[in-house]
Amino acid sequence: MATNLDISPRLIEEARRIGKHRSKKDAVTEALKEYIRSRRQMRILELAGQIDFDPRYDYKQERRRP
């Protein structure tokens, strides 16, 4: 799917050079993957302190069959 974006040529070229990508498309694709990965990690970090944790909980006990 072709998409037209107005991205700074300097920015694209720097990303391509730093990432050692052969094409602009590769550089943009990798940048988007990294952006998504980073945002997902941030969402996980936001959960810190919001999840109840019981150190005595034995997850293996739940797996045992009667």
PDB file of N, CA and C in Angstrom:
ATOM      1  N   MET A   1       0.853  -1.169   0.000  1.00  0.00           N
ATOM      2  CA  MET A   1       0.000   0.000   0.000  1.00  0.00           C
ATOM      3  C   MET A   1       0.901   1.234   0.000  1.00  0.00           C
ATOM      4  N   ALA A   2       0.763   2.019  -1.005  1.00  0.00           N
ATOM      5  CA  ALA A   2       1.561   3.241  -1.111  1.00  0.00           C
ATOM      6  C   ALA A   2       0.944   4.334  -0.237  1.00  0.00           C
ATOM      7  N   THR A   3       1.804   5.021   0.492  1.00  0.00           N
ATOM      8  CA  THR A   3       1.367   6.112   1.355  1.00  0.00           C
ATOM      9  C   THR A   3       2.325   7.274   1.177  1.00  0.00           C
ATOM     10  N   ASN A   4       1.759   8.448   1.021  1.00  0.00           N
ATOM     11  CA  ASN A   4       2.584   9.648   0.893  1.00  0.00           C
ATOM     12  C   ASN A   4       2.652  10.356   2.238  1.00  0.00           C
ATOM     13  N   LEU A   5       3.865  10.561   2.709  1.00  0.00           N
ATOM     14  CA  LEU A   5       4.080  11.263   3.965  1.00  0.00           C
ATOM     15  C   LEU A   5       5.079  12.380   3.739  1.00  0.00           C
ATOM     16  N   ASP A   6       4.856  13.479   4.416  1.00  0.00           N
ATOM     17  CA  ASP A   6       5.768  14.615   4.307  1.00  0.00           C
ATOM     18  C   ASP A   6       6.753  14.541   5.474  1.00  0.00           C
ATOM     19  N   ILE A   7       7.831  13.779   5.270  1.00  0.00           N
ATOM     20  CA  ILE A   7       8.844  13.585   6.303  1.00  0.00           C
ATOM     21  C   ILE A   7      10.117  14.281   5.856  1.00  0.00           C
ATOM     22  N   SER A   8      10.770  14.936   6.779  1.00  0.00           N
ATOM     23  CA  SER A   8      12.000  15.655   6.485  1.00  0.00           C
ATOM     24  C   SER A   8      13.023  14.722   5.826  1.00  0.00           C
ATOM     25  N   PRO A   9      13.527  15.093   4.651  1.00  0.00           N
ATOM     26  CA  PRO A   9      14.538  14.262   3.979  1.00  0.00           C
ATOM     27  C   PRO A   9      15.796  14.066   4.833  1.00  0.00           C
ATOM     28  N   ARG A  10      16.176  15.088   5.591  1.00  0.00           N
ATOM     29  CA  ARG A  10      17.341  14.961   6.468  1.00  0.00           C
ATOM     30  C   ARG A  10      17.109  13.909   7.552  1.00  0.00           C
ATOM     31  N   LEU A  11      15.900  13.931   8.097  1.00  0.00           N
ATOM     32  CA  LEU A  11      15.555  12.979   9.149  1.00  0.00           C
ATOM     33  C   LEU A  11      15.566  11.549   8.610  1.00  0.00           C
ATOM     34  N   ILE A  12      14.976  11.359   7.462  1.00  0.00           N
ATOM     35  CA  ILE A  12      14.952  10.033   6.830  1.00  0.00           C
ATOM     36  C   ILE A  12      16.371   9.558   6.532  1.00  0.00           C
ATOM     37  N   GLU A  13      17.168  10.425   5.972  1.00  0.00           N
ATOM     38  CA  GLU A  13      18.534  10.051   5.603  1.00  0.00           C
ATOM     39  C   GLU A  13      19.367   9.716   6.838  1.00  0.00           C
ATOM     40  N   GLU A  14      19.186  10.473   7.908  1.00  0.00           N
ATOM     41  CA  GLU A  14      19.924  10.187   9.138  1.00  0.00           C
ATOM     42  C   GLU A  14      19.503   8.840   9.723  1.00  0.00           C
ATOM     43  N   ALA A  15      18.199   8.573   9.732  1.00  0.00           N
ATOM     44  CA  ALA A  15      17.704   7.290  10.237  1.00  0.00           C
ATOM     45  C   ALA A  15      18.223   6.138   9.379  1.00  0.00           C
ATOM     46  N   ARG A  16      18.254   6.332   8.082  1.00  0.00           N
ATOM     47  CA  ARG A  16      18.748   5.302   7.171  1.00  0.00           C
ATOM     48  C   ARG A  16      20.229   5.026   7.418  1.00  0.00           C
ATOM     49  N   ARG A  17      20.982   6.096   7.599  1.00  0.00           N
ATOM     50  CA  ARG A  17      22.425   5.976   7.805  1.00  0.00           C
ATOM     51  C   ARG A  17      22.746   5.333   9.155  1.00  0.00           C
ATOM     52  N   ILE A  18      22.121   5.825  10.212  1.00  0.00           N
ATOM     53  CA  ILE A  18      22.383   5.305  11.555  1.00  0.00           C
ATOM     54  C   ILE A  18      21.960   3.843  11.672  1.00  0.00           C
ATOM     55  N   GLY A  19      20.819   3.514  11.082  1.00  0.00           N
ATOM     56  CA  GLY A  19      20.324   2.137  11.151  1.00  0.00           C
ATOM     57  C   GLY A  19      20.935   1.217  10.116  1.00  0.00           C
ATOM     58  N   LYS A  20      21.761   1.798   9.247  1.00  0.00           N
ATOM     59  CA  LYS A  20      22.398   1.034   8.165  1.00  0.00           C
ATOM     60  C   LYS A  20      21.369   0.321   7.294  1.00  0.00           C
ATOM     61  N   HIS A  21      20.288   1.050   7.001  1.00  0.00           N
ATOM     62  CA  HIS A  21      19.231   0.510   6.149  1.00  0.00           C
ATOM     63  C   HIS A  21      19.544   0.814   4.695  1.00  0.00           C
ATOM     64  N   ARG A  22      19.151  -0.089   3.825  1.00  0.00           N
ATOM     65  CA  ARG A  22      19.418   0.094   2.400  1.00  0.00           C
ATOM     66  C   ARG A  22      18.444   1.064   1.738  1.00  0.00           C
ATOM     67  N   SER A  23      17.247   1.145   2.283  1.00  0.00           N
ATOM     68  CA  SER A  23      16.243   1.997   1.646  1.00  0.00           C
ATOM     69  C   SER A  23      15.516   2.846   2.681  1.00  0.00           C
ATOM     70  N   LYS A  24      14.819   3.849   2.193  1.00  0.00           N
ATOM     71  CA  LYS A  24      14.012   4.704   3.068  1.00  0.00           C
ATOM     72  C   LYS A  24      12.887   3.880   3.687  1.00  0.00           C
ATOM     73  N   LYS A  25      12.309   3.003   2.873  1.00  0.00           N
ATOM     74  CA  LYS A  25      11.210   2.168   3.355  1.00  0.00           C
ATOM     75  C   LYS A  25      11.666   1.317   4.541  1.00  0.00           C
ATOM     76  N   ASP A  26      12.843   0.711   4.433  1.00  0.00           N
ATOM     77  CA  ASP A  26      13.366  -0.099   5.534  1.00  0.00           C
ATOM     78  C   ASP A  26      13.571   0.741   6.791  1.00  0.00           C
ATOM     79  N   ALA A  27      14.078   1.944   6.616  1.00  0.00           N
ATOM     80  CA  ALA A  27      14.323   2.830   7.755  1.00  0.00           C
ATOM     81  C   ALA A  27      13.013   3.214   8.440  1.00  0.00           C
ATOM     82  N   VAL A  28      12.012   3.565   7.653  1.00  0.00           N
ATOM     83  CA  VAL A  28      10.719   3.967   8.216  1.00  0.00           C
ATOM     84  C   VAL A  28      10.038   2.778   8.889  1.00  0.00           C
ATOM     85  N   THR A  29      10.089   1.618   8.257  1.00  0.00           N
ATOM     86  CA  THR A  29       9.472   0.424   8.834  1.00  0.00           C
ATOM     87  C   THR A  29      10.106   0.080  10.173  1.00  0.00           C
ATOM     88  N   GLU A  30      11.421   0.098  10.229  1.00  0.00           N
ATOM     89  CA  GLU A  30      12.121  -0.210  11.473  1.00  0.00           C
ATOM     90  C   GLU A  30      11.818   0.835  12.550  1.00  0.00           C
ATOM     91  N   ALA A  31      11.748   2.094  12.156  1.00  0.00           N
ATOM     92  CA  ALA A  31      11.438   3.164  13.111  1.00  0.00           C
ATOM     93  C   ALA A  31      10.035   2.982  13.690  1.00  0.00           C
ATOM     94  N   LEU A  32       9.087   2.598  12.857  1.00  0.00           N
ATOM     95  CA  LEU A  32       7.726   2.382  13.343  1.00  0.00           C
ATOM     96  C   LEU A  32       7.660   1.184  14.288  1.00  0.00           C
ATOM     97  N   LYS A  33       8.373   0.123  13.959  1.00  0.00           N
ATOM     98  CA  LYS A  33       8.402  -1.040  14.848  1.00  0.00           C
ATOM     99  C   LYS A  33       8.996  -0.668  16.203  1.00  0.00           C
ATOM    100  N   GLU A  34      10.061   0.100  16.181  1.00  0.00           N
ATOM    101  CA  GLU A  34      10.705   0.525  17.424  1.00  0.00           C
ATOM    102  C   GLU A  34       9.778   1.434  18.237  1.00  0.00           C
ATOM    103  N   TYR A  35       9.056   2.315  17.560  1.00  0.00           N
ATOM    104  CA  TYR A  35       8.100   3.212  18.220  1.00  0.00           C
ATOM    105  C   TYR A  35       7.007   2.399  18.917  1.00  0.00           C
ATOM    106  N   ILE A  36       6.465   1.413  18.206  1.00  0.00           N
ATOM    107  CA  ILE A  36       5.404   0.579  18.766  1.00  0.00           C
ATOM    108  C   ILE A  36       5.919  -0.200  19.971  1.00  0.00           C
ATOM    109  N   ARG A  37       7.102  -0.786  19.856  1.00  0.00           N
ATOM    110  CA  ARG A  37       7.703  -1.544  20.951  1.00  0.00           C
ATOM    111  C   ARG A  37       7.911  -0.644  22.176  1.00  0.00           C
ATOM    112  N   SER A  38       8.385   0.560  21.940  1.00  0.00           N
ATOM    113  CA  SER A  38       8.636   1.506  23.025  1.00  0.00           C
ATOM    114  C   SER A  38       7.339   1.895  23.731  1.00  0.00           C
ATOM    115  N   ARG A  39       6.301   2.159  22.958  1.00  0.00           N
ATOM    116  CA  ARG A  39       5.014   2.550  23.554  1.00  0.00           C
ATOM    117  C   ARG A  39       4.404   1.410  24.354  1.00  0.00           C
ATOM    118  N   ARG A  40       4.543   0.186  23.856  1.00  0.00           N
ATOM    119  CA  ARG A  40       4.023  -0.963  24.601  1.00  0.00           C
ATOM    120  C   ARG A  40       4.760  -1.113  25.927  1.00  0.00           C
ATOM    121  N   GLN A  41       6.065  -0.917  25.920  1.00  0.00           N
ATOM    122  CA  GLN A  41       6.841  -1.007  27.153  1.00  0.00           C
ATOM    123  C   GLN A  41       6.424   0.084  28.131  1.00  0.00           C
ATOM    124  N   MET A  42       6.151   1.264  27.624  1.00  0.00           N
ATOM    125  CA  MET A  42       5.711   2.363  28.491  1.00  0.00           C
ATOM    126  C   MET A  42       4.382   2.023  29.149  1.00  0.00           C
ATOM    127  N   ARG A  43       3.469   1.402  28.392  1.00  0.00           N
ATOM    128  CA  ARG A  43       2.171   1.024  28.959  1.00  0.00           C
ATOM    129  C   ARG A  43       2.344  -0.010  30.059  1.00  0.00           C
ATOM    130  N   ILE A  44       3.272  -0.940  29.868  1.00  0.00           N
ATOM    131  CA  ILE A  44       3.530  -1.945  30.895  1.00  0.00           C
ATOM    132  C   ILE A  44       4.093  -1.280  32.150  1.00  0.00           C
ATOM    133  N   LEU A  45       5.016  -0.339  31.971  1.00  0.00           N
ATOM    134  CA  LEU A  45       5.604   0.353  33.121  1.00  0.00           C
ATOM    135  C   LEU A  45       4.569   1.171  33.883  1.00  0.00           C
ATOM    136  N   GLU A  46       3.549   1.654  33.187  1.00  0.00           N
ATOM    137  CA  GLU A  46       2.492   2.423  33.850  1.00  0.00           C
ATOM    138  C   GLU A  46       1.699   1.555  34.828  1.00  0.00           C
ATOM    139  N   LEU A  47       1.744   0.239  34.636  1.00  0.00           N
ATOM    140  CA  LEU A  47       1.022  -0.669  35.525  1.00  0.00           C
ATOM    141  C   LEU A  47       1.750  -0.901  36.845  1.00  0.00           C
ATOM    142  N   ALA A  48       2.986  -0.470  36.929  1.00  0.00           N
ATOM    143  CA  ALA A  48       3.771  -0.673  38.148  1.00  0.00           C
ATOM    144  C   ALA A  48       3.036  -0.082  39.345  1.00  0.00           C
ATOM    145  N   GLY A  49       2.890  -0.887  40.366  1.00  0.00           N
ATOM    146  CA  GLY A  49       2.210  -0.437  41.575  1.00  0.00           C
ATOM    147  C   GLY A  49       0.706  -0.579  41.515  1.00  0.00           C
ATOM    148  N   GLN A  50       0.158  -0.989  40.388  1.00  0.00           N
ATOM    149  CA  GLN A  50      -1.289  -1.119  40.251  1.00  0.00           C
ATOM    150  C   GLN A  50      -1.754  -2.569  40.316  1.00  0.00           C
ATOM    151  N   ILE A  51      -0.816  -3.492  40.266  1.00  0.00           N
ATOM    152  CA  ILE A  51      -1.161  -4.909  40.270  1.00  0.00           C
ATOM    153  C   ILE A  51      -0.839  -5.485  41.646  1.00  0.00           C
ATOM    154  N   ASP A  52      -1.822  -6.165  42.234  1.00  0.00           N
ATOM    155  CA  ASP A  52      -1.613  -6.801  43.531  1.00  0.00           C
ATOM    156  C   ASP A  52      -0.755  -8.045  43.344  1.00  0.00           C
ATOM    157  N   PHE A  53       0.201  -8.212  44.220  1.00  0.00           N
ATOM    158  CA  PHE A  53       1.119  -9.343  44.151  1.00  0.00           C
ATOM    159  C   PHE A  53       1.211  -9.996  45.513  1.00  0.00           C
ATOM    160  N   ASP A  54       1.014 -11.303  45.550  1.00  0.00           N
ATOM    161  CA  ASP A  54       1.130 -12.059  46.798  1.00  0.00           C
ATOM    162  C   ASP A  54       2.332 -12.985  46.679  1.00  0.00           C
ATOM    163  N   PRO A  55       3.406 -12.725  47.422  1.00  0.00           N
ATOM    164  CA  PRO A  55       4.611 -13.548  47.302  1.00  0.00           C
ATOM    165  C   PRO A  55       4.393 -15.003  47.719  1.00  0.00           C
ATOM    166  N   ARG A  56       3.321 -15.284  48.441  1.00  0.00           N
ATOM    167  CA  ARG A  56       3.041 -16.662  48.868  1.00  0.00           C
ATOM    168  C   ARG A  56       2.279 -17.457  47.819  1.00  0.00           C
ATOM    169  N   TYR A  57       1.810 -16.809  46.776  1.00  0.00           N
ATOM    170  CA  TYR A  57       1.033 -17.484  45.735  1.00  0.00           C
ATOM    171  C   TYR A  57       1.895 -18.519  45.020  1.00  0.00           C
ATOM    172  N   ASP A  58       1.365 -19.738  44.881  1.00  0.00           N
ATOM    173  CA  ASP A  58       2.088 -20.823  44.221  1.00  0.00           C
ATOM    174  C   ASP A  58       1.376 -21.160  42.915  1.00  0.00           C
ATOM    175  N   TYR A  59       1.889 -20.673  41.818  1.00  0.00           N
ATOM    176  CA  TYR A  59       1.247 -20.912  40.528  1.00  0.00           C
ATOM    177  C   TYR A  59       1.304 -22.391  40.138  1.00  0.00           C
ATOM    178  N   LYS A  60       2.301 -23.107  40.638  1.00  0.00           N
ATOM    179  CA  LYS A  60       2.405 -24.532  40.317  1.00  0.00           C
ATOM    180  C   LYS A  60       1.269 -25.322  40.970  1.00  0.00           C
ATOM    181  N   GLN A  61       0.828 -24.859  42.112  1.00  0.00           N
ATOM    182  CA  GLN A  61      -0.282 -25.506  42.803  1.00  0.00           C
ATOM    183  C   GLN A  61      -1.530 -25.475  41.929  1.00  0.00           C
ATOM    184  N   GLU A  62      -1.752 -24.388  41.217  1.00  0.00           N
ATOM    185  CA  GLU A  62      -2.922 -24.245  40.353  1.00  0.00           C
ATOM    186  C   GLU A  62      -2.870 -25.198  39.161  1.00  0.00           C
ATOM    187  N   ARG A  63      -1.693 -25.628  38.771  1.00  0.00           N
ATOM    188  CA  ARG A  63      -1.538 -26.506  37.605  1.00  0.00           C
ATOM    189  C   ARG A  63      -1.768 -27.981  37.934  1.00  0.00           C
ATOM    190  N   ARG A  64      -1.689 -28.331  39.204  1.00  0.00           N
ATOM    191  CA  ARG A  64      -1.844 -29.737  39.599  1.00  0.00           C
ATOM    192  C   ARG A  64      -3.276 -30.200  39.372  1.00  0.00           C
ATOM    193  N   ARG A  65      -3.361 -31.412  38.858  1.00  0.00           N
ATOM    194  CA  ARG A  65      -4.689 -32.003  38.642  1.00  0.00           C
ATOM    195  C   ARG A  65      -5.062 -32.842  39.860  1.00  0.00           C
ATOM    196  N   PRO A  66      -6.334 -32.850  40.205  1.00  0.00           N
ATOM    197  CA  PRO A  66      -6.764 -33.628  41.388  1.00  0.00           C
ATOM    198  C   PRO A  66      -6.691 -35.125  41.145  1.00  0.00           C
TER     199      PRO A  66
END
